[in-house]
Tab-separated table of C-alpha atoms in Angstrom:
chain	number	residue	atom	x	y	z
U	24	MET	CA	102.905	91.397	102.496
U	25	ASN	CA	106.633	90.735	102.294
U	26	ASP	CA	109.756	92.884	102.214
U	27	ALA	CA	109.667	93.161	98.423
U	28	ASP	CA	106.084	94.463	98.493
U	29	MET	CA	106.854	96.969	101.210
U	30	MET	CA	110.009	98.205	99.478
U	31	ALA	CA	108.028	98.646	96.271
U	32	TYR	CA	105.408	100.631	98.175
U	33	LEU	CA	108.094	102.821	99.730
U	34	ARG	CA	109.437	103.600	96.263
U	35	TYR	CA	105.898	104.246	95.046
U	36	ARG	CA	105.397	106.762	97.852
U	37	ALA	CA	108.554	108.524	96.713
U	38	ILE	CA	107.303	109.024	93.151
U	39	GLU	CA	103.571	109.331	93.792
U	40	SER	CA	103.544	113.133	93.813
U	41	VAL	CA	105.498	113.235	90.544
U	42	LEU	CA	103.217	110.899	88.580
U	43	ASP	CA	100.543	113.537	87.999
U	44	ALA	CA	102.914	116.497	87.647
U	45	GLN	CA	102.058	118.900	84.837
U	46	LYS	CA	104.282	119.132	81.796
U	47	GLY	CA	107.295	121.252	82.643
U	48	LYS	CA	106.958	120.624	86.377
U	49	VAL	CA	108.422	117.117	86.542
U	50	ASP	CA	112.031	118.197	87.113
U	51	GLU	CA	110.943	120.564	89.866
U	52	MET	CA	108.892	117.856	91.573
U	53	VAL	CA	111.744	115.338	91.318
U	54	LYS	CA	114.130	117.776	92.992
U	55	GLU	CA	111.583	118.372	95.738
U	56	VAL	CA	111.272	114.615	96.353
U	57	ALA	CA	115.055	114.213	96.393
U	58	SER	CA	115.385	116.986	98.972
U	59	ARG	CA	113.348	115.241	101.653
U	60	THR	CA	113.467	112.037	103.653
U	61	ILE	CA	110.655	109.506	103.942
U	62	PHE	CA	110.104	107.592	107.160
U	63	ASP	CA	108.742	104.091	106.671
U	64	PRO	CA	107.116	102.414	109.703
U	65	TYR	CA	107.563	98.928	108.247
U	66	PHE	CA	111.352	99.203	107.993
U	67	ASN	CA	111.432	101.594	110.978
U	68	ARG	CA	113.907	103.941	109.342
U	69	SER	CA	114.111	106.970	107.071
U	70	PHE	CA	115.027	106.846	103.396
U	71	SER	CA	116.204	109.451	100.918
U	72	PHE	CA	116.545	109.156	97.151
U	73	SER	CA	118.708	111.026	94.663
U	74	ASP	CA	117.294	112.733	91.563
U	75	ARG	CA	118.654	109.942	89.404
U	76	THR	CA	117.026	107.273	91.566
U	77	VAL	CA	113.646	109.023	91.460
U	78	TYR	CA	113.808	109.241	87.666
U	79	ARG	CA	114.691	105.536	87.524
U	80	TYR	CA	111.743	104.594	89.729
U	81	LEU	CA	109.439	106.709	87.560
U	82	LYS	CA	110.604	104.891	84.447
U	83	LEU	CA	110.232	101.473	86.061
U	84	TYR	CA	106.726	102.259	87.294
U	85	ARG	CA	105.579	103.561	83.912
U	86	LEU	CA	106.974	100.496	82.186
U	87	TYR	CA	106.046	97.727	84.606
U	88	GLY	CA	103.630	99.145	87.173
U	89	PHE	CA	103.918	98.384	90.878
U	90	ASP	CA	105.890	95.167	90.326
U	91	GLY	CA	108.581	97.142	88.533
U	92	LEU	CA	109.420	98.858	91.821
U	93	LYS	CA	110.197	95.607	93.582
U	94	PRO	CA	113.910	94.877	94.051
U	95	LYS	CA	115.648	92.261	91.900
U	96	VAL	CA	112.870	91.764	89.384
U	97	ASN	CA	113.740	90.085	86.092
U	98	ARG	CA	112.121	92.503	83.679
U	99	ASN	CA	113.199	90.896	80.385
U	100	ARG	CA	113.143	94.170	78.454
U	101	ASN	CA	112.470	94.384	74.711
U	102	ASN	CA	111.348	90.762	74.577
U	103	HIS	CA	107.888	90.507	73.041
U	104	CYS	CA	108.060	86.895	71.941
U	105	VAL	CA	104.834	86.073	73.798
U	106	LEU	CA	102.939	88.263	71.308
U	107	SER	CA	102.604	87.545	67.621
U	108	PRO	CA	103.419	90.250	65.029
U	109	GLU	CA	99.705	90.472	64.239
U	110	GLN	CA	98.849	91.068	67.903
U	111	ILE	CA	101.488	93.794	68.151
U	112	ARG	CA	100.085	95.434	65.006
U	113	TRP	CA	96.552	95.447	66.446
U	114	ILE	CA	97.809	96.840	69.768
U	115	THR	CA	99.592	99.745	68.102
U	116	GLN	CA	96.671	100.472	65.773
U	117	LEU	CA	94.202	100.660	68.648
U	118	LYS	CA	96.492	102.992	70.585
U	119	GLU	CA	97.125	105.196	67.557
U	120	GLN	CA	93.405	105.401	66.845
U	121	LEU	CA	92.711	106.839	70.309
U	122	PRO	CA	95.770	107.915	72.347
U	123	LEU	CA	93.666	108.088	75.521
U	124	ARG	CA	92.736	104.417	75.175
U	125	SER	CA	94.111	102.510	78.157
U	126	VAL	CA	96.129	99.293	78.049
U	127	ARG	CA	93.342	97.548	79.931
U	128	LYS	CA	90.821	98.670	77.309
U	129	ILE	CA	93.058	97.496	74.447
U	130	ILE	CA	93.326	94.032	75.983
U	131	ALA	CA	89.546	93.900	76.447
U	132	MET	CA	88.911	94.973	72.840
U	133	LEU	CA	91.251	92.258	71.571
U	134	GLU	CA	89.495	89.723	73.814
U	135	ALA	CA	92.944	88.551	74.858
U	136	SER	CA	92.645	87.924	78.569
U	137	CYS	CA	95.946	86.046	78.532
U	138	MET	CA	97.840	89.243	77.683
U	139	LYS	CA	99.569	90.923	80.588
U	140	GLU	CA	99.207	94.677	80.978
U	141	ARG	CA	102.937	95.036	81.597
U	142	THR	CA	103.705	93.292	78.304
U	143	VAL	CA	101.346	95.494	76.282
U	144	SER	CA	102.648	98.635	77.999
U	145	ARG	CA	106.207	97.626	77.202
U	146	VAL	CA	105.353	97.012	73.537
U	147	LEU	CA	103.741	100.439	73.199
U	148	HIS	CA	106.583	102.206	74.967
U	149	ASP	CA	109.371	100.509	73.028
U	150	MET	CA	107.668	101.235	69.701
U	151	GLY	CA	107.103	104.895	70.566
U	152	TYR	CA	103.332	104.692	70.941
U	153	THR	CA	103.177	106.723	74.134
U	154	ARG	CA	100.399	109.133	74.975
U	155	SER	CA	102.742	112.113	74.858
U	156	ASN	CA	104.067	111.201	71.394
U	157	LEU	CA	100.651	110.494	69.899
U	158	ALA	CA	98.805	113.456	71.366
U	159	ARG	CA	101.503	116.069	71.909
U	160	ASP	CA	100.048	119.551	72.249
U	161	LYS	CA	96.591	118.330	71.236
U	162	ASN	CA	94.969	117.521	74.537
U	163	VAL	CA	95.014	118.912	78.039
U	164	TYR	CA	94.627	116.116	80.539
U	165	ASN	CA	92.885	116.699	83.811
U	166	HIS	CA	92.846	114.126	86.584
U	167	ASN	CA	89.058	114.420	86.785
U	168	VAL	CA	88.403	114.045	83.050
U	169	SER	CA	87.878	110.503	81.799
U	170	ALA	CA	87.963	109.321	78.198
U	171	ASP	CA	86.554	105.832	78.709
U	172	ILE	CA	84.345	103.783	80.982
U	173	PHE	CA	85.977	102.358	84.119
U	174	GLU	CA	89.011	104.620	83.702
U	175	GLN	CA	88.340	106.609	86.883
U	176	TYR	CA	86.070	106.071	89.869
U	177	GLN	CA	84.917	108.689	92.332
U	178	GLY	CA	84.414	107.321	95.843
U	179	ASP	CA	82.820	108.764	98.938
U	180	MET	CA	80.806	108.051	102.087
U	181	MET	CA	77.564	109.550	103.373
U	182	GLU	CA	75.644	109.144	106.604
U	183	GLY	CA	72.575	106.986	106.287
U	184	VAL	CA	69.773	106.147	108.697
U	185	TYR	CA	69.312	104.302	111.978
U	186	ILE	CA	68.187	100.687	111.754
U	187	THR	CA	67.800	97.884	114.267
U	188	ASP	CA	70.631	95.335	114.341
U	189	LYS	CA	70.249	91.625	115.123
U	190	ASN	CA	70.600	92.369	118.857
U	191	GLY	CA	67.711	94.817	118.815
U	192	ASN	CA	69.907	97.920	119.095
U	193	LYS	CA	69.412	101.039	116.983
U	194	ARG	CA	72.577	101.703	114.978
U	195	LYS	CA	73.458	104.218	112.311
U	196	VAL	CA	74.513	102.916	108.911
U	197	TYR	CA	76.828	104.629	106.446
U	198	LEU	CA	76.681	104.375	102.675
U	199	PHE	CA	79.952	103.853	100.816
U	200	GLY	CA	79.995	103.941	97.053
U	201	PHE	CA	81.949	104.356	93.838
U	202	ILE	CA	80.711	105.900	90.594
U	203	ASP	CA	82.339	105.747	87.177
U	204	ASN	CA	83.459	109.228	86.144
U	205	PHE	CA	82.732	108.656	82.438
U	206	SER	CA	79.441	106.741	82.321
U	207	LYS	CA	77.997	107.758	85.726
U	208	PHE	CA	77.419	104.051	86.362
U	209	VAL	CA	77.657	102.845	89.977
U	210	PRO	CA	79.827	99.674	90.080
U	211	HIS	CA	79.126	99.176	93.777
U	212	SER	CA	77.566	100.924	96.758
U	213	GLN	CA	76.749	99.405	100.124
U	214	PHE	CA	75.540	100.283	103.609
U	215	TYR	CA	77.829	99.460	106.533
U	216	TYR	CA	77.580	99.787	110.282
U	217	GLU	CA	80.085	102.088	111.933
U	218	SER	CA	83.090	99.977	112.862
U	219	SER	CA	86.832	99.681	112.508
U	220	LEU	CA	86.450	97.339	109.539
U	221	PRO	CA	87.960	98.555	106.235
U	222	ARG	CA	84.650	99.578	104.711
U	223	MET	CA	86.034	101.657	101.838
U	224	GLU	CA	88.470	98.868	100.951
U	225	ASP	CA	85.635	96.326	101.000
U	226	CYS	CA	83.441	98.490	98.772
U	227	LEU	CA	86.217	99.041	96.218
U	228	LYS	CA	87.099	95.336	96.263
U	229	LYS	CA	83.514	94.429	95.383
U	230	ALA	CA	83.420	97.010	92.588
U	231	ILE	CA	86.652	95.554	91.183
U	232	THR	CA	85.332	91.996	91.456
U	233	LYS	CA	82.339	92.972	89.338
U	234	TYR	CA	83.907	95.231	86.717
U	235	GLY	CA	87.703	95.120	86.936
U	236	VAL	CA	90.410	97.487	88.159
U	237	PRO	CA	90.045	101.208	87.339
U	238	GLU	CA	93.090	103.245	86.415
U	239	ARG	CA	92.405	105.996	88.951
U	240	VAL	CA	90.309	106.628	92.051
U	241	TYR	CA	89.371	110.119	93.244
U	242	LEU	CA	88.399	110.435	96.909
U	243	ASP	CA	87.644	112.852	99.665
U	244	ASN	CA	90.519	113.682	101.994
U	245	GLY	CA	88.925	112.123	105.093
U	246	LYS	CA	90.891	109.745	107.276
U	247	VAL	CA	88.698	106.800	106.250
U	248	TYR	CA	90.166	107.099	102.752
U	249	VAL	CA	93.841	107.614	103.539
U	250	SER	CA	94.666	104.519	105.565
U	251	TYR	CA	98.041	102.907	104.965
U	252	ASN	CA	96.505	99.586	103.894
U	253	PHE	CA	94.141	101.289	101.446
U	254	LYS	CA	97.024	103.142	99.777
U	255	LEU	CA	99.125	99.983	99.617
U	256	SER	CA	96.278	97.951	98.104
U	257	CYS	CA	95.712	100.569	95.401
U	258	ALA	CA	99.429	100.823	94.658
U	259	ARG	CA	99.724	97.056	94.220
U	260	LEU	CA	96.804	97.084	91.784
U	261	GLY	CA	98.250	99.997	89.822
U	262	ILE	CA	95.427	102.351	90.860
U	263	ARG	CA	96.435	106.005	91.015
U	264	LEU	CA	94.891	107.798	93.990
U	265	SER	CA	94.063	111.483	94.117
U	266	TYR	CA	92.259	113.442	96.794
U	267	ALA	CA	89.994	116.448	96.947
U	268	THR	CA	91.419	119.514	98.655
U	269	PRO	CA	90.065	119.712	102.232
U	270	TYR	CA	86.880	121.831	102.368
U	271	HIS	CA	87.073	122.348	98.584
U	272	PRO	CA	85.830	119.065	97.069
U	273	ALA	CA	85.992	120.243	93.452
U	274	GLY	CA	85.551	117.560	90.825
U	275	LYS	CA	83.259	115.328	92.896
U	276	GLY	CA	80.073	116.263	91.070
U	277	CYS	CA	79.295	112.707	89.935
U	278	ILE	CA	79.266	111.130	93.375
U	279	GLU	CA	77.553	114.165	94.913
U	280	ARG	CA	74.694	113.857	92.417
U	281	PHE	CA	74.403	110.175	93.307
U	282	TRP	CA	74.150	111.090	96.992
U	283	GLN	CA	71.397	113.598	96.115
U	284	PHE	CA	69.547	110.827	94.312
U	285	VAL	CA	69.884	108.535	97.342
U	286	GLN	CA	68.655	111.273	99.671
U	287	SER	CA	65.665	112.311	97.553
U	288	ASP	CA	64.563	109.045	95.939
U	289	PHE	CA	65.687	106.358	98.371
U	290	LEU	CA	65.984	107.524	101.969
U	291	THR	CA	62.759	109.524	101.659
U	292	GLU	CA	60.857	106.364	100.731
U	293	LEU	CA	62.221	104.607	103.825
U	294	ARG	CA	60.089	106.886	105.970
U	295	LEU	CA	57.010	105.262	104.444
U	296	HIS	CA	58.482	101.764	104.227
U	297	PRO	CA	61.064	101.355	107.024
U	298	VAL	CA	63.735	98.666	106.929
U	299	ASP	CA	65.198	97.013	110.024
U	300	ASP	CA	67.695	94.736	108.327
U	301	ILE	CA	70.916	95.966	106.713
U	302	ARG	CA	70.789	93.223	104.087
U	303	MET	CA	67.305	94.294	103.042
U	304	LEU	CA	68.518	97.892	102.950
U	305	TYR	CA	71.309	96.881	100.573
U	306	SER	CA	68.893	94.846	98.436
U	307	ARG	CA	66.530	97.787	98.036
U	308	LEU	CA	69.375	100.136	97.142
U	309	ALA	CA	70.731	97.690	94.554
U	310	SER	CA	67.340	97.400	92.876
U	311	ILE	CA	66.759	101.153	92.718
U	312	ASN	CA	70.300	101.680	91.390
U	313	LYS	CA	69.529	99.256	88.572
U	314	ILE	CA	66.467	101.247	87.579
U	315	ALA	CA	68.022	104.695	87.972
U	316	PHE	CA	71.172	103.904	86.003
U	317	SER	CA	69.722	101.506	83.438
U	318	THR	CA	70.621	103.953	80.665
U	319	HIS	CA	74.317	103.417	81.382
U	320	GLN	CA	74.756	99.881	80.165
U	321	VAL	CA	78.112	98.205	80.699
U	322	VAL	CA	79.424	96.489	77.598
């Protein structure tokens, strides 16, 4: 991490609460942000931003993602020379066909891995193919409603069982996992020993390695999920984080049903066939996940 990354993250923190503001509430949220100061431990000082600056950061983030918030970035606006007219036509047609279709999904459908998400986003914005223009007054968007696979993950942690470690000591393991909000497919889940290691970060990293970066992640409000490094990592990847209200975890039905499955169909079987190796525990869970969720094929 360098100064540019940390400054971009500071600016992201300033606009984070405004990104999911309901229609008609943006101006109010911007004024609220502009009225407060933000202390940053990296720079060891407090910052404040004017209304105009907050609006500018919002625009930069929506156009260019996390990198757009870095200082002194050459953004090369309105220059789409890297895309052919035919590619631009296909991009706009796919977006017009389904306004909820994400930039990442458009690139995947075009099988154009060389395309950059920032470039496609800029094309759509400059040509007026924004979600608000295409679907004005037709859809109500909720941060827990997904329109496509791998758009939003729900993540959580549950207590597991006691197993014997390599030193012969009984230790409790904890299951961390992510489930796709649309397909109910589990991109990754894994048992970990209790430790100070970034277990949630590791689990999300492995899910991303397998299936790519989701647009949003919805988590519990526990301290294991709100670490500074976890927030920074998600911001750099363009992942929008949202959290369940403490003691009112509404919207977490997908992951809760997965935990129920683990409790009833997996942990119960361990009483008959115990496991004393965390790698074997993970292997068994992976195999039963494959069977249980085989109806949700990833294409």
